[in-house]
PDB file of C-alpha atoms in Angstrom:
ATOM      1  CA  UNK A  47     -14.121   4.524   1.098  1.00 55.00           C
ATOM      2  CA  UNK A  48     -16.170   4.515  -2.051  1.00 53.00           C
ATOM      3  CA  UNK A  49     -15.427   8.153  -2.697  1.00 59.00           C
ATOM      4  CA  UNK A  50     -11.681   7.421  -2.748  1.00 56.00           C
ATOM      5  CA  UNK A  51     -11.839   4.085  -4.961  1.00 54.00           C
ATOM      6  CA  UNK A  52     -14.180   6.404  -7.302  1.00 51.00           C
ATOM      7  CA  UNK A  53     -10.947   8.975  -7.303  1.00 53.00           C
ATOM      8  CA  UNK A  54      -8.545   6.311  -7.682  1.00 49.00           C
ATOM      9  CA  UNK A  55     -10.163   4.754 -10.443  1.00 47.00           C
ATOM     10  CA  UNK A  56     -10.190   8.263 -12.154  1.00 47.00           C
ATOM     11  CA  UNK A  57      -6.748   8.611 -11.863  1.00 46.00           C
ATOM     12  CA  UNK A  58      -5.706   5.247 -12.981  1.00 40.00           C
ATOM     13  CA  UNK A  59      -7.408   5.384 -16.028  1.00 41.00           C
ATOM     14  CA  UNK A  60      -6.168   8.994 -17.009  1.00 39.00           C
ATOM     15  CA  UNK A  61      -2.545   7.544 -16.841  1.00 35.00           C
ATOM     16  CA  UNK A  62      -3.063   3.865 -18.262  1.00 33.00           C
ATOM     17  CA  UNK A  63      -3.153   3.639 -21.656  1.00 28.00           C
ATOM     18  CA  UNK A  64      -2.238  -0.181 -21.670  1.00 29.00           C
ATOM     19  CA  UNK A  65      -2.043  -3.285 -19.700  1.00 31.00           C
ATOM     20  CA  UNK A  66       1.625  -4.188 -18.148  1.00 32.00           C
ATOM     21  CA  UNK A  67       3.326  -4.810 -15.275  1.00 32.00           C
ATOM     22  CA  UNK A  68       3.182  -7.608 -12.604  1.00 33.00           C
ATOM     23  CA  UNK A  69       1.246 -10.924 -13.983  1.00 36.00           C
ATOM     24  CA  UNK A  70      -2.037 -11.016 -12.080  1.00 38.00           C
ATOM     25  CA  UNK A  71      -3.406 -14.576 -13.041  1.00 39.00           C
ATOM     26  CA  UNK A  72      -2.344 -17.498 -14.402  1.00 39.00           C
ATOM     27  CA  UNK A  73      -4.263 -20.754 -15.172  1.00 40.00           C
ATOM     28  CA  UNK A  74      -1.678 -23.043 -17.109  1.00 41.00           C
ATOM     29  CA  UNK A  75       1.468 -20.991 -16.554  1.00 39.00           C
ATOM     30  CA  UNK A  76       1.516 -19.352 -19.782  1.00 34.00           C
ATOM     31  CA  UNK A  77       1.000 -15.677 -19.813  1.00 34.00           C
ATOM     32  CA  UNK A  78      -1.204 -13.137 -22.278  1.00 34.00           C
ATOM     33  CA  UNK A  79      -1.704  -9.292 -21.242  1.00 35.00           C
ATOM     34  CA  UNK A  80      -4.918  -8.403 -21.365  1.00 35.00           C
ATOM     35  CA  UNK A  81      -6.105  -4.725 -21.822  1.00 34.00           C
ATOM     36  CA  UNK A  82      -7.398  -3.428 -18.436  1.00 33.00           C
ATOM     37  CA  UNK A  83      -8.667  -0.309 -19.621  1.00 31.00           C
ATOM     38  CA  UNK A  84     -11.261  -1.822 -21.953  1.00 31.00           C
ATOM     39  CA  UNK A  85     -14.906  -1.751 -21.292  1.00 34.00           C
ATOM     40  CA  UNK A  86     -14.626  -1.638 -17.183  1.00 33.00           C
ATOM     41  CA  UNK A  87     -18.341  -2.944 -16.686  1.00 39.00           C
ATOM     42  CA  UNK A  88     -17.432  -6.519 -16.385  1.00 42.00           C
ATOM     43  CA  UNK A  89     -17.567  -9.666 -18.375  1.00 41.00           C
ATOM     44  CA  UNK A  90     -21.185  -9.564 -19.906  1.00 39.00           C
ATOM     45  CA  UNK A  91     -20.852  -5.856 -20.129  1.00 43.00           C
ATOM     46  CA  UNK A  92     -23.446  -4.445 -17.773  1.00 43.00           C
ATOM     47  CA  UNK A  93     -24.218  -4.955 -14.332  1.00 42.00           C
ATOM     48  CA  UNK A  94     -26.987  -7.405 -14.764  1.00 36.00           C
ATOM     49  CA  UNK A  95     -24.385 -10.511 -14.638  1.00 41.00           C
ATOM     50  CA  UNK A  96     -25.536 -12.749 -12.021  1.00 40.00           C
ATOM     51  CA  UNK A  97     -22.600 -13.069  -9.667  1.00 37.00           C
ATOM     52  CA  UNK A  98     -23.102 -16.701  -9.128  1.00 42.00           C
ATOM     53  CA  UNK A  99     -21.532 -16.839 -12.366  1.00 76.00           C
ATOM     54  CA  UNK A 100     -18.408 -15.075 -11.702  1.00 87.00           C
ATOM     55  CA  UNK A 101     -15.612 -17.549 -10.455  1.00 93.00           C
ATOM     56  CA  UNK A 102     -13.857 -17.761  -7.651  1.00 94.00           C
ATOM     57  CA  UNK A 103     -10.144 -16.018  -7.274  1.00 96.00           C
ATOM     58  CA  UNK A 104      -7.860 -17.079  -4.786  1.00 98.00           C
ATOM     59  CA  UNK A 105      -5.371 -14.264  -3.479  1.00 98.00           C
ATOM     60  CA  UNK A 106      -2.134 -15.511  -2.327  1.00 98.00           C
ATOM     61  CA  UNK A 107      -0.195 -13.192  -0.126  1.00 98.00           C
ATOM     62  CA  UNK A 108       3.482 -14.412   1.083  1.00 98.00           C
ATOM     63  CA  UNK A 109       4.911 -12.909   3.783  1.00 98.00           C
ATOM     64  CA  UNK A 110       7.580 -12.790   6.804  1.00 98.00           C
ATOM     65  CA  UNK A 111       7.782 -10.705   9.647  1.00 97.00           C
ATOM     66  CA  UNK A 112       5.559  -7.617   7.902  1.00 97.00           C
ATOM     67  CA  UNK A 113       2.716  -7.411  10.054  1.00 97.00           C
ATOM     68  CA  UNK A 114       1.322  -4.046   9.456  1.00 96.00           C
ATOM     69  CA  UNK A 115       2.017  -4.577   5.397  1.00 97.00           C
ATOM     70  CA  UNK A 116       0.035  -7.930   5.211  1.00 98.00           C
ATOM     71  CA  UNK A 117      -2.738  -6.707   7.064  1.00 98.00           C
ATOM     72  CA  UNK A 118      -3.027  -3.793   4.870  1.00 97.00           C
ATOM     73  CA  UNK A 119      -2.571  -5.842   1.654  1.00 97.00           C
ATOM     74  CA  UNK A 120      -5.292  -7.988   3.145  1.00 98.00           C
ATOM     75  CA  UNK A 121      -7.339  -5.396   3.639  1.00 97.00           C
ATOM     76  CA  UNK A 122      -7.015  -3.965  -0.145  1.00 97.00           C
ATOM     77  CA  UNK A 123      -7.818  -7.753  -1.163  1.00 98.00           C
ATOM     78  CA  UNK A 124     -11.192  -8.271   0.723  1.00 97.00           C
ATOM     79  CA  UNK A 125     -12.539  -4.815  -0.603  1.00 96.00           C
ATOM     80  CA  UNK A 126     -12.134  -5.294  -4.162  1.00 96.00           C
ATOM     81  CA  UNK A 127     -15.376  -4.145  -6.213  1.00 94.00           C
ATOM     82  CA  UNK A 128     -15.287  -7.777  -7.772  1.00 95.00           C
ATOM     83  CA  UNK A 129     -18.399  -9.152  -7.405  1.00 93.00           C
ATOM     84  CA  UNK A 130     -17.613 -12.873  -7.099  1.00 93.00           C
ATOM     85  CA  UNK A 131     -16.155 -14.690  -4.595  1.00 95.00           C
ATOM     86  CA  UNK A 132     -12.469 -14.259  -3.394  1.00 97.00           C
ATOM     87  CA  UNK A 133     -10.585 -16.281  -0.744  1.00 97.00           C
ATOM     88  CA  UNK A 134      -7.470 -14.626   0.512  1.00 98.00           C
ATOM     89  CA  UNK A 135      -4.762 -16.623   1.439  1.00 98.00           C
ATOM     90  CA  UNK A 136      -1.954 -15.208   3.554  1.00 98.00           C
ATOM     91  CA  UNK A 137       1.401 -17.609   3.840  1.00 98.00           C
ATOM     92  CA  UNK A 138       3.527 -16.856   6.700  1.00 98.00           C
ATOM     93  CA  UNK A 139       7.352 -18.060   6.073  1.00 98.00           C
ATOM     94  CA  UNK A 140       9.073 -18.879   8.596  1.00 96.00           C
ATOM     95  CA  UNK A 141       6.865 -17.691  11.647  1.00 97.00           C
ATOM     96  CA  UNK A 142       3.275 -18.717  13.032  1.00 97.00           C
ATOM     97  CA  UNK A 143       0.320 -18.025  11.035  1.00 98.00           C
ATOM     98  CA  UNK A 144      -0.964 -14.628  12.394  1.00 97.00           C
ATOM     99  CA  UNK A 145      -4.883 -16.250  13.060  1.00 97.00           C
ATOM    100  CA  UNK A 146      -6.114 -12.623  13.632  1.00 97.00           C
ATOM    101  CA  UNK A 147      -6.054 -11.833  10.275  1.00 97.00           C
ATOM    102  CA  UNK A 148      -9.115 -14.754   9.742  1.00 97.00           C
ATOM    103  CA  UNK A 149     -11.353 -11.726  11.413  1.00 96.00           C
ATOM    104  CA  UNK A 150     -10.850  -9.658   7.902  1.00 96.00           C
ATOM    105  CA  UNK A 151     -13.029 -12.303   6.221  1.00 96.00           C
ATOM    106  CA  UNK A 152     -16.538 -10.875   5.117  1.00 92.00           C
ATOM    107  CA  UNK A 153     -19.608 -12.497   4.127  1.00 86.00           C
ATOM    108  CA  UNK A 154     -22.060 -10.329   2.514  1.00 80.00           C
ATOM    109  CA  UNK A 155     -24.897 -12.454   0.319  1.00 76.00           C
ATOM    110  CA  UNK A 156     -23.213 -13.046  -2.995  1.00 70.00           C
ATOM    111  CA  UNK A 157     -19.459 -11.316  -2.376  1.00 80.00           C
ATOM    112  CA  UNK A 158     -17.958 -13.752   0.090  1.00 92.00           C
ATOM    113  CA  UNK A 159     -14.144 -12.808   1.262  1.00 96.00           C
ATOM    114  CA  UNK A 160     -12.597 -15.072   2.976  1.00 97.00           C
ATOM    115  CA  UNK A 161      -9.280 -14.728   4.843  1.00 98.00           C
ATOM    116  CA  UNK A 162      -7.033 -18.073   5.904  1.00 98.00           C
ATOM    117  CA  UNK A 163      -3.531 -17.707   7.697  1.00 98.00           C
ATOM    118  CA  UNK A 164      -1.447 -20.645   7.000  1.00 98.00           C
ATOM    119  CA  UNK A 165       2.238 -21.443   7.700  1.00 98.00           C
ATOM    120  CA  UNK A 166       4.271 -22.464   4.500  1.00 97.00           C
ATOM    121  CA  UNK A 167       5.086 -26.013   5.203  1.00 96.00           C
ATOM    122  CA  UNK A 168       7.290 -26.079   1.627  1.00 94.00           C
ATOM    123  CA  UNK A 169      11.029 -24.465   1.234  1.00 95.00           C
ATOM    124  CA  UNK A 170      11.309 -21.173   3.095  1.00 96.00           C
ATOM    125  CA  UNK A 171      11.574 -18.260   0.518  1.00 96.00           C
ATOM    126  CA  UNK A 172       8.466 -16.795  -1.717  1.00 94.00           C
ATOM    127  CA  UNK A 173       8.689 -19.686  -3.918  1.00 95.00           C
ATOM    128  CA  UNK A 174       8.077 -22.233  -1.642  1.00 96.00           C
ATOM    129  CA  UNK A 175       5.419 -19.892   0.234  1.00 97.00           C
ATOM    130  CA  UNK A 176       3.621 -19.430  -3.224  1.00 97.00           C
ATOM    131  CA  UNK A 177       3.610 -23.252  -3.598  1.00 96.00           C
ATOM    132  CA  UNK A 178       2.118 -23.668  -0.717  1.00 97.00           C
ATOM    133  CA  UNK A 179      -0.736 -21.005  -0.917  1.00 97.00           C
ATOM    134  CA  UNK A 180      -1.317 -22.480  -4.357  1.00 96.00           C
ATOM    135  CA  UNK A 181      -1.832 -26.264  -2.932  1.00 97.00           C
ATOM    136  CA  UNK A 182      -4.351 -24.878  -0.572  1.00 96.00           C
ATOM    137  CA  UNK A 183      -6.347 -22.478  -2.958  1.00 97.00           C
ATOM    138  CA  UNK A 184      -9.743 -23.530  -4.093  1.00 96.00           C
ATOM    139  CA  UNK A 185     -10.227 -20.688  -6.652  1.00 95.00           C
ATOM    140  CA  UNK A 186     -10.600 -20.960 -10.260  1.00 94.00           C
ATOM    141  CA  UNK A 187      -8.328 -18.105 -11.027  1.00 95.00           C
ATOM    142  CA  UNK A 188      -5.224 -17.394  -8.773  1.00 96.00           C
ATOM    143  CA  UNK A 189      -3.809 -13.844  -8.046  1.00 97.00           C
ATOM    144  CA  UNK A 190      -0.367 -13.143  -6.973  1.00 96.00           C
ATOM    145  CA  UNK A 191       0.364 -10.619  -4.329  1.00 97.00           C
ATOM    146  CA  UNK A 192       3.092  -9.754  -2.117  1.00 96.00           C
ATOM    147  CA  UNK A 193       2.870  -8.778   1.308  1.00 97.00           C
ATOM    148  CA  UNK A 194       3.967  -4.538   0.902  1.00 94.00           C
ATOM    149  CA  UNK A 195       1.210  -4.524  -2.225  1.00 93.00           C
ATOM    150  CA  UNK A 196      -2.351  -2.665  -1.929  1.00 93.00           C
ATOM    151  CA  UNK A 197      -4.221  -3.336  -4.825  1.00 95.00           C
ATOM    152  CA  UNK A 198      -6.458  -0.829  -6.351  1.00 93.00           C
ATOM    153  CA  UNK A 199      -9.894  -1.499  -5.207  1.00 94.00           C
ATOM    154  CA  UNK A 200     -11.545  -2.347  -8.878  1.00 95.00           C
ATOM    155  CA  UNK A 201      -8.172  -4.764  -9.894  1.00 95.00           C
ATOM    156  CA  UNK A 202      -9.754  -8.103  -9.895  1.00 96.00           C
ATOM    157  CA  UNK A 203     -13.296  -6.433 -11.417  1.00 94.00           C
ATOM    158  CA  UNK A 204     -11.092  -5.018 -14.408  1.00 93.00           C
ATOM    159  CA  UNK A 205      -8.965  -7.964 -14.738  1.00 94.00           C
ATOM    160  CA  UNK A 206     -11.615 -10.639 -14.394  1.00 93.00           C
ATOM    161  CA  UNK A 207     -13.758  -8.633 -16.891  1.00 91.00           C
ATOM    162  CA  UNK A 208     -10.744  -8.629 -19.339  1.00 91.00           C
ATOM    163  CA  UNK A 209     -10.338 -12.307 -19.170  1.00 90.00           C
ATOM    164  CA  UNK A 210     -14.054 -13.077 -19.819  1.00 88.00           C
ATOM    165  CA  UNK A 211     -14.050 -10.923 -22.830  1.00 89.00           C
ATOM    166  CA  UNK A 212     -10.959 -12.578 -24.228  1.00 89.00           C
ATOM    167  CA  UNK A 213     -11.864 -16.350 -24.053  1.00 84.00           C
ATOM    168  CA  UNK A 214      -8.502 -17.728 -25.335  1.00 88.00           C
ATOM    169  CA  UNK A 215      -6.366 -15.498 -22.381  1.00 88.00           C
ATOM    170  CA  UNK A 216      -5.257 -17.241 -19.536  1.00 82.00           C
ATOM    171  CA  UNK A 217      -3.743 -14.329 -17.902  1.00 87.00           C
ATOM    172  CA  UNK A 218      -4.363 -10.730 -17.532  1.00 89.00           C
ATOM    173  CA  UNK A 219      -1.503  -8.144 -16.195  1.00 84.00           C
ATOM    174  CA  UNK A 220      -2.025  -4.671 -14.723  1.00 83.00           C
ATOM    175  CA  UNK A 221       0.097  -1.579 -14.198  1.00 80.00           C
ATOM    176  CA  UNK A 222       2.075  -0.936 -11.435  1.00 79.00           C
ATOM    177  CA  UNK A 223       2.559   2.436  -9.354  1.00 77.00           C
ATOM    178  CA  UNK A 224       5.113   2.441  -6.762  1.00 75.00           C
ATOM    179  CA  UNK A 225       4.697   4.797  -3.381  1.00 74.00           C
ATOM    180  CA  UNK A 226       6.895   6.708  -1.583  1.00 72.00           C
ATOM    181  CA  UNK A 227       6.394   6.165   2.393  1.00 70.00           C
ATOM    182  CA  UNK A 228       4.852   9.931   2.106  1.00 74.00           C
ATOM    183  CA  UNK A 229       2.174   8.272  -0.190  1.00 68.00           C
ATOM    184  CA  UNK A 230       3.647  10.124  -3.384  1.00 70.00           C
ATOM    185  CA  UNK A 231       3.734   8.078  -6.320  1.00 65.00           C
ATOM    186  CA  UNK A 232       7.491   7.717  -7.207  1.00 62.00           C
ATOM    187  CA  UNK A 233       7.256   5.727 -10.466  1.00 59.00           C
ATOM    188  CA  UNK A 234       4.332   4.588 -12.587  1.00 61.00           C
ATOM    189  CA  UNK A 235       4.312   2.052 -15.030  1.00 61.00           C
ATOM    190  CA  UNK A 236       0.994   1.466 -17.448  1.00 54.00           C
TER     191      UNK A 236
END
């Protein structure tokens, strides 16, 4: 819950000193790492910003025969603290779409979280699945998520805040933490 998220946030701030790792957003294909540890309150520097002013983010998750992992990834996307709308597009590659994932959608006032399960209609593999998801996306920003990823609960909030503070930026990156099967961090990059 929120307490675990708060502890995870403290752990992340303690270990992350600069941005790096996987690309999280790209509007035009150009990448520009932006600090994820500066002013984490949001683009306006406070909580008073109207939710309707936050752009929609489309999270695209390609998957193939990993139902438990993709469900965990979707749950991490829909529970983001980011106050704007998020659509999660799960692209099933070479398998039927798992429409039960759409039940994970959440529609709270001002905080829509929609989940769409679709089938890849492009060439098989991650590239084709990502292209299919991109064609389906409605968001102003794209967030790539692998089916075995579990995002930090503040990932989108921090990255969208960083992008808003850097108007020339077209992308944001984040630190990565790999976990062993027992949940222990085995490798970390900041």
